[in-house]
Short mmCIF file of C-alpha atoms in Angstrom, two decimals:
data_model
loop_
_atom_site.label_atom_id
_atom_site.label_comp_id
_atom_site.label_asym_id
_atom_site.label_seq_id
_atom_site.Cartn_x
_atom_site.Cartn_y
_atom_site.Cartn_z
CA UNK A 1 12.46 -100.93 110.85
CA UNK A 2 10.13 -99.22 108.39
CA UNK A 3 9.43 -101.54 105.49
CA UNK A 4 9.83 -99.93 102.08
CA UNK A 5 8.82 -103.18 100.38
CA UNK A 6 7.08 -106.12 102.05
CA UNK A 7 6.48 -109.34 100.10
CA UNK A 8 4.37 -112.01 101.80
CA UNK A 9 3.70 -115.46 100.38
CA UNK A 10 4.25 -114.30 96.80
CA UNK A 11 4.21 -116.85 93.99
CA UNK A 12 4.44 -116.08 90.28
CA UNK A 13 3.52 -118.67 87.66
CA UNK A 14 3.84 -118.47 83.90
CA UNK A 15 1.52 -121.28 82.76
CA UNK A 16 3.11 -124.42 84.28
CA UNK A 17 6.39 -122.70 85.20
CA UNK A 18 6.79 -121.44 88.78
CA UNK A 19 9.16 -118.48 88.44
CA UNK A 20 8.86 -117.33 92.06
CA UNK A 21 7.86 -119.84 94.71
CA UNK A 22 6.11 -118.60 97.88
CA UNK A 23 8.67 -116.04 99.07
CA UNK A 24 8.58 -113.70 102.08
CA UNK A 25 10.85 -110.68 101.98
CA UNK A 26 11.11 -107.32 103.75
CA UNK A 27 13.27 -104.46 102.41
CA UNK A 28 13.88 -101.56 104.80
CA UNK A 29 13.47 -97.88 104.04
CA UNK A 30 16.82 -96.42 102.97
CA UNK A 31 18.41 -99.83 102.40
CA UNK A 32 20.65 -100.87 99.51
CA UNK A 33 19.25 -104.35 98.92
CA UNK A 34 20.64 -106.80 96.36
CA UNK A 35 18.85 -109.76 94.83
CA UNK A 36 21.43 -112.29 93.70
CA UNK A 37 21.30 -115.58 91.88
CA UNK A 38 21.95 -117.36 88.58
CA UNK A 39 19.95 -116.72 85.42
CA UNK A 40 16.40 -117.98 85.76
CA UNK A 41 16.40 -117.97 89.57
CA UNK A 42 13.44 -115.55 89.85
CA UNK A 43 15.22 -112.37 90.92
CA UNK A 44 14.22 -110.29 87.88
CA UNK A 45 10.64 -111.57 88.04
CA UNK A 46 10.51 -110.46 91.67
CA UNK A 47 11.82 -107.02 90.71
CA UNK A 48 9.27 -106.75 87.90
CA UNK A 49 6.48 -107.57 90.36
CA UNK A 50 7.65 -104.74 92.64
CA UNK A 51 7.72 -102.45 89.58
CA UNK A 52 4.23 -103.49 88.46
CA UNK A 53 5.44 -104.98 85.19
CA UNK A 54 4.23 -108.39 86.39
CA UNK A 55 1.49 -109.21 88.89
CA UNK A 56 1.77 -111.93 91.59
CA UNK A 57 -0.24 -115.09 91.02
CA UNK A 58 -0.62 -115.37 94.80
CA UNK A 59 0.39 -113.36 97.84
CA UNK A 60 0.68 -109.79 99.05
CA UNK A 61 3.05 -107.05 97.87
CA UNK A 62 3.14 -103.78 99.81
CA UNK A 63 5.17 -100.60 99.37
CA UNK A 64 5.29 -98.45 102.52
CA UNK A 65 2.26 -100.29 103.87
CA UNK A 66 0.07 -99.90 100.77
CA UNK A 67 -1.03 -103.00 98.89
CA UNK A 68 0.16 -102.55 95.29
CA UNK A 69 0.05 -106.10 93.92
CA UNK A 70 -2.58 -105.21 91.30
CA UNK A 71 -1.67 -101.56 90.67
CA UNK A 72 -0.12 -100.52 87.34
CA UNK A 73 3.47 -99.15 87.33
CA UNK A 74 2.41 -95.49 87.11
CA UNK A 75 0.43 -95.86 90.35
CA UNK A 76 3.43 -97.06 92.36
CA UNK A 77 6.11 -94.84 94.02
CA UNK A 78 8.91 -96.65 92.19
CA UNK A 79 11.08 -96.24 89.10
CA UNK A 80 13.20 -98.79 87.26
CA UNK A 81 16.63 -98.58 85.62
CA UNK A 82 17.15 -101.34 83.05
CA UNK A 83 20.35 -102.90 81.75
CA UNK A 84 19.84 -101.51 78.23
CA UNK A 85 19.03 -97.99 79.60
CA UNK A 86 16.19 -97.55 77.00
CA UNK A 87 17.15 -93.95 76.17
CA UNK A 88 15.39 -92.14 73.33
CA UNK A 89 18.04 -91.69 70.59
CA UNK A 90 16.32 -88.64 69.02
CA UNK A 91 16.21 -86.73 72.33
CA UNK A 92 19.06 -84.93 74.04
CA UNK A 93 20.06 -85.61 77.62
CA UNK A 94 17.78 -82.94 79.10
CA UNK A 95 14.78 -84.17 77.12
CA UNK A 96 15.43 -87.79 78.07
CA UNK A 97 15.65 -86.99 81.78
CA UNK A 98 12.56 -84.78 81.75
CA UNK A 99 10.40 -87.06 79.61
CA UNK A 100 8.60 -88.73 82.52
CA UNK A 101 7.72 -85.39 84.09
CA UNK A 102 6.45 -84.12 80.74
CA UNK A 103 4.16 -87.16 80.41
CA UNK A 104 2.80 -86.43 83.89
CA UNK A 105 1.85 -82.92 82.78
CA UNK A 106 4.41 -81.12 84.93
CA UNK A 107 4.87 -77.52 83.74
CA UNK A 108 7.86 -76.97 81.44
CA UNK A 109 9.80 -74.62 83.77
CA UNK A 110 9.53 -77.10 86.66
CA UNK A 111 10.39 -80.02 84.37
CA UNK A 112 13.53 -78.22 83.18
CA UNK A 113 14.55 -77.25 86.72
CA UNK A 114 14.10 -80.77 88.12
CA UNK A 115 15.78 -82.40 85.12
CA UNK A 116 18.81 -80.11 85.43
CA UNK A 117 19.05 -80.90 89.16
CA UNK A 118 18.96 -84.64 88.42
CA UNK A 119 21.64 -84.22 85.74
CA UNK A 120 23.88 -82.43 88.25
CA UNK A 121 23.20 -85.18 90.78
CA UNK A 122 24.71 -87.81 88.44
CA UNK A 123 27.65 -85.52 87.55
CA UNK A 124 26.69 -84.78 83.94
CA UNK A 125 26.28 -81.01 84.25
CA UNK A 126 27.08 -79.20 80.99
CA UNK A 127 26.09 -82.14 78.78
CA UNK A 128 22.36 -81.34 78.58
CA UNK A 129 22.32 -80.93 74.79
CA UNK A 130 24.15 -84.14 73.93
CA UNK A 131 22.30 -87.11 72.50
CA UNK A 132 22.79 -90.71 73.69
CA UNK A 133 25.11 -91.61 70.77
CA UNK A 134 27.45 -88.82 71.92
CA UNK A 135 27.82 -90.34 75.40
CA UNK A 136 29.97 -93.18 76.72
CA UNK A 137 28.39 -96.30 78.22
CA UNK A 138 28.96 -95.00 81.73
CA UNK A 139 27.42 -91.62 80.86
CA UNK A 140 24.36 -93.30 79.33
CA UNK A 141 23.97 -95.29 82.53
CA UNK A 142 24.00 -92.04 84.50
CA UNK A 143 21.33 -90.57 82.21
CA UNK A 144 19.11 -93.59 82.88
CA UNK A 145 19.65 -93.07 86.61
CA UNK A 146 18.82 -89.36 86.38
CA UNK A 147 15.65 -90.12 84.41
CA UNK A 148 14.52 -92.50 87.16
CA UNK A 149 15.51 -90.22 90.05
CA UNK A 150 13.87 -87.09 88.62
CA UNK A 151 10.48 -88.57 89.50
CA UNK A 152 11.54 -88.74 93.16
CA UNK A 153 10.67 -92.42 93.67
CA UNK A 154 10.46 -93.86 97.16
CA UNK A 155 12.06 -97.06 95.86
CA UNK A 156 14.52 -97.28 92.96
CA UNK A 157 14.68 -100.62 91.15
CA UNK A 158 17.83 -101.50 89.22
CA UNK A 159 17.85 -104.52 86.88
CA UNK A 160 21.53 -105.38 86.27
CA UNK A 161 22.24 -101.73 85.35
CA UNK A 162 26.02 -102.24 85.18
CA UNK A 163 25.96 -105.41 83.09
CA UNK A 164 26.79 -103.67 79.80
CA UNK A 165 29.88 -101.87 81.15
CA UNK A 166 33.46 -103.09 81.02
CA UNK A 167 35.08 -104.27 84.26
CA UNK A 168 36.95 -101.08 85.21
CA UNK A 169 33.99 -98.80 84.53
CA UNK A 170 31.63 -101.20 86.30
CA UNK A 171 33.80 -101.07 89.42
CA UNK A 172 33.87 -97.26 89.31
CA UNK A 173 30.09 -97.11 88.94
CA UNK A 174 29.60 -99.46 91.89
CA UNK A 175 31.17 -96.89 94.19
CA UNK A 176 29.24 -94.03 92.62
CA UNK A 177 25.91 -95.84 92.92
CA UNK A 178 26.50 -96.66 96.58
CA UNK A 179 27.49 -93.05 97.36
CA UNK A 180 24.44 -91.75 95.51
CA UNK A 181 22.15 -94.08 97.43
CA UNK A 182 23.62 -92.96 100.76
CA UNK A 183 23.19 -89.29 99.82
CA UNK A 184 19.58 -89.74 98.70
CA UNK A 185 18.50 -92.10 101.48
CA UNK A 186 16.19 -93.87 99.00
CA UNK A 187 15.76 -97.65 99.03
CA UNK A 188 17.64 -99.26 96.14
CA UNK A 189 16.66 -102.78 95.07
CA UNK A 190 19.46 -104.06 92.88
CA UNK A 191 19.26 -107.24 90.79
CA UNK A 192 22.56 -108.84 89.78
CA UNK A 193 24.17 -112.21 89.08
CA UNK A 194 27.60 -110.79 90.00
CA UNK A 195 28.54 -111.97 93.50
CA UNK A 196 31.34 -109.43 93.99
CA UNK A 197 29.02 -106.61 92.96
CA UNK A 198 26.43 -107.65 95.53
CA UNK A 199 29.00 -108.07 98.31
CA UNK A 200 30.61 -104.70 97.55
CA UNK A 201 27.51 -102.54 97.37
CA UNK A 202 24.74 -104.01 99.51
CA UNK A 203 23.52 -103.57 103.05
CA UNK A 204 21.78 -106.93 102.72
CA UNK A 205 21.57 -109.63 100.07
CA UNK A 206 18.85 -112.11 99.12
CA UNK A 207 20.16 -115.24 97.39
CA UNK A 208 17.66 -117.02 95.12
CA UNK A 209 17.68 -120.25 93.13
CA UNK A 210 14.91 -121.93 91.13
CA UNK A 211 12.34 -119.43 92.35
CA UNK A 212 13.08 -119.97 96.03
CA UNK A 213 14.58 -117.56 98.54
CA UNK A 214 17.52 -119.42 100.09
CA UNK A 215 19.06 -116.84 102.45
CA UNK A 216 18.80 -113.17 103.36
CA UNK A 217 21.56 -111.47 105.32
CA UNK A 218 24.41 -108.99 105.36
CA UNK A 219 27.28 -109.61 102.95
CA UNK A 220 29.37 -110.92 105.86
CA UNK A 221 26.64 -113.31 106.99
CA UNK A 222 26.10 -114.63 103.48
CA UNK A 223 29.83 -115.12 102.87
CA UNK A 224 30.94 -116.41 106.26
CA UNK A 225 27.82 -118.34 107.32
CA UNK A 226 26.07 -119.62 104.19
CA UNK A 227 22.72 -121.29 104.85
CA UNK A 228 23.34 -124.23 102.55
CA UNK A 229 25.68 -125.76 100.00
CA UNK A 230 24.31 -123.74 97.06
CA UNK A 231 24.88 -120.39 98.80
CA UNK A 232 28.39 -121.39 99.89
CA UNK A 233 29.33 -122.44 96.36
CA UNK A 234 27.62 -119.53 94.58
CA UNK A 235 29.01 -116.69 96.72
CA UNK A 236 32.70 -116.32 95.93
CA UNK A 237 35.16 -119.22 95.70
CA UNK A 238 35.12 -122.04 98.21
CA UNK A 239 36.34 -125.58 98.78
CA UNK A 240 33.61 -128.05 99.74
CA UNK A 241 35.09 -130.89 101.78
CA UNK A 242 32.59 -133.74 101.98
CA UNK A 243 32.05 -135.40 105.33
CA UNK A 244 29.66 -136.70 107.96
CA UNK A 245 28.60 -135.15 111.25
CA UNK A 246 30.05 -137.14 114.18
CA UNK A 247 28.65 -134.96 116.95
CA UNK A 248 27.83 -131.31 117.69
CA UNK A 249 31.50 -130.27 117.45
CA UNK A 250 33.08 -132.72 115.00
CA UNK A 251 32.84 -133.62 111.31
CA UNK A 252 34.63 -136.64 109.85
CA UNK A 253 35.89 -136.03 106.31
CA UNK A 254 35.80 -138.65 103.55
CA UNK A 255 39.43 -139.61 104.21
CA UNK A 256 38.72 -140.18 107.92
CA UNK A 257 40.19 -136.89 109.21
CA UNK A 258 38.29 -135.58 112.24
CA UNK A 259 37.74 -131.84 112.04
CA UNK A 260 36.56 -129.47 114.78
CA UNK A 261 33.43 -127.85 113.34
CA UNK A 262 30.31 -126.75 115.22
CA UNK A 263 27.08 -128.00 113.70
CA UNK A 264 23.43 -128.31 114.65
CA UNK A 265 22.90 -131.19 112.21
CA UNK A 266 22.16 -134.64 113.61
CA UNK A 267 24.95 -137.21 113.88
CA UNK A 268 25.27 -139.17 110.65
CA UNK A 269 24.12 -136.27 108.43
CA UNK A 270 26.05 -135.90 105.18
CA UNK A 271 27.49 -132.37 105.05
CA UNK A 272 30.31 -130.39 103.51
CA UNK A 273 32.81 -128.03 105.10
CA UNK A 274 33.01 -124.73 103.22
CA UNK A 275 36.64 -123.59 103.38
CA UNK A 276 37.39 -120.33 101.57
CA UNK A 277 40.76 -120.37 99.71
CA UNK A 278 41.98 -117.29 101.61
CA UNK A 279 41.15 -118.90 104.99
CA UNK A 280 43.46 -121.87 104.34
CA UNK A 281 47.27 -121.88 104.62
CA UNK A 282 50.06 -124.13 103.40
CA UNK A 283 52.74 -125.62 105.64
CA UNK A 284 55.28 -128.39 105.43
CA UNK A 285 54.01 -131.87 106.23
CA UNK A 286 56.07 -132.02 109.43
CA UNK A 287 54.39 -128.85 110.78
CA UNK A 288 52.60 -129.20 114.11
CA UNK A 289 48.87 -129.83 113.65
CA UNK A 290 46.69 -126.72 113.71
CA UNK A 291 43.97 -126.32 116.32
CA UNK A 292 41.61 -126.41 113.36
CA UNK A 293 42.80 -129.21 111.10
CA UNK A 294 45.47 -130.26 108.68
CA UNK A 295 45.31 -132.45 105.57
CA UNK A 296 48.33 -133.64 103.64
CA UNK A 297 48.47 -133.09 99.89
CA UNK A 298 50.68 -132.22 96.94
CA UNK A 299 50.85 -128.97 94.95
CA UNK A 300 49.19 -129.74 91.60
CA UNK A 301 49.33 -126.29 90.02
CA UNK A 302 49.87 -122.57 90.63
CA UNK A 303 48.08 -119.51 89.26
CA UNK A 304 49.76 -116.09 89.50
CA UNK A 305 47.29 -113.23 90.05
CA UNK A 306 49.70 -110.38 90.72
CA UNK A 307 48.53 -109.71 94.26
CA UNK A 308 48.24 -113.40 95.15
CA UNK A 309 49.22 -116.94 94.26
CA UNK A 310 46.48 -119.55 94.05
CA UNK A 311 47.70 -123.08 94.70
CA UNK A 312 45.77 -126.15 93.58
CA UNK A 313 46.50 -128.87 96.08
CA UNK A 314 45.71 -132.53 95.34
CA UNK A 315 44.44 -134.39 98.40
CA UNK A 316 43.76 -138.12 98.54
CA UNK A 317 40.20 -137.73 97.24
CA UNK A 318 39.86 -134.22 95.76
CA UNK A 319 41.60 -130.96 94.90
CA UNK A 320 41.39 -127.74 96.94
CA UNK A 321 42.52 -124.18 96.28
CA UNK A 322 44.60 -122.10 98.70
CA UNK A 323 45.01 -118.37 98.09
CA UNK A 324 48.32 -117.01 99.40
CA UNK A 325 48.80 -113.24 99.51
CA UNK A 326 51.68 -113.15 102.00
CA UNK A 327 54.34 -115.56 100.79
CA UNK A 328 57.37 -113.74 99.27
CA UNK A 329 58.07 -114.73 95.68
CA UNK A 330 61.34 -116.33 96.76
CA UNK A 331 59.37 -118.71 99.01
CA UNK A 332 56.79 -119.74 96.45
CA UNK A 333 56.12 -123.43 96.21
CA UNK A 334 56.37 -125.55 93.08
CA UNK A 335 54.19 -128.18 91.47
CA UNK A 336 54.92 -131.53 93.08
CA UNK A 337 55.88 -130.11 96.49
CA UNK A 338 54.41 -132.05 99.45
CA UNK A 339 52.38 -129.73 101.71
CA UNK A 340 49.88 -129.70 104.53
CA UNK A 341 46.69 -127.62 104.13
CA UNK A 342 45.84 -126.10 107.51
CA UNK A 343 43.21 -123.71 108.85
CA UNK A 344 42.23 -122.09 112.11
CA UNK A 345 39.20 -123.05 114.21
CA UNK A 346 36.11 -121.26 112.94
CA UNK A 347 37.47 -120.92 109.40
CA UNK A 348 35.01 -123.49 108.04
CA UNK A 349 31.22 -123.42 107.80
CA UNK A 350 29.20 -126.64 107.92
CA UNK A 351 26.66 -126.75 105.09
CA UNK A 352 24.10 -129.34 103.99
CA UNK A 353 21.89 -129.49 100.91
#
């Protein structure tokens, strides 16, 4: 794997605040890589260090094998697309896209040719003379992309570029961005706090919290096998069933139920079982026990989502959610119905702090 970006032992401090805490990270050439986490977790600071807008306090930062930790932005083979797009309002689309080339002293004919090619690449051909206030939010986002791509960066950095768009347009742009990245073969490093966005678009995801790198993996690995409680709870919806490890194959829940769950934690360790709402099912209380587990409860509430029903089920010591996409409307349960929450072996992940 050729490393487009390699971060080794990088820490970034702002006075007494540690924004990024001793992280190691490798991003492959041609990879769509997402950095995910809540506000203040360090993901944007990490992106800004790759861009050259911030310098590491400690550690090494390389792009395609070249140490760049102290180089200014214009000396790095990267470009950045920001959430606010930062378009020049007095310039038309063609002038905005070609501005960087003009500042580099590229001849006007070549600047025009490359800018027009970038505009076609983001599907805005024929709009070259329009100004930013004549474009929709999605079109402005494409202009910002074209302006970054026209410089032919080896790594494209995107700082929550879809955050200002409404939901429908954001979802459309997710697909377009991923297709564009595949066509170009350029490494995209994408910062977002939107879990669904990261899962949908990325080849791999890095989850951060409080400046620390908690887990790096494919979307499936992050979702199905979270490294700890924070990752399980942050990525999508999940039920966290508190318990204690009995042995390598069993966890005892707080109500005494013994659940088959493989774990490498020592016996006696306090853990939680991460059970995704869509991996659980509802049955009558007299149903035969599942090979996984079953816990009796009562339907406390129902949310209708069109393509699914989400049941809140009150157990003896907590509530859980069960997402049901298969039950016909005629068979829907009602608040107060006694039920058994069941799941198949392997449906839960054991997580600790």
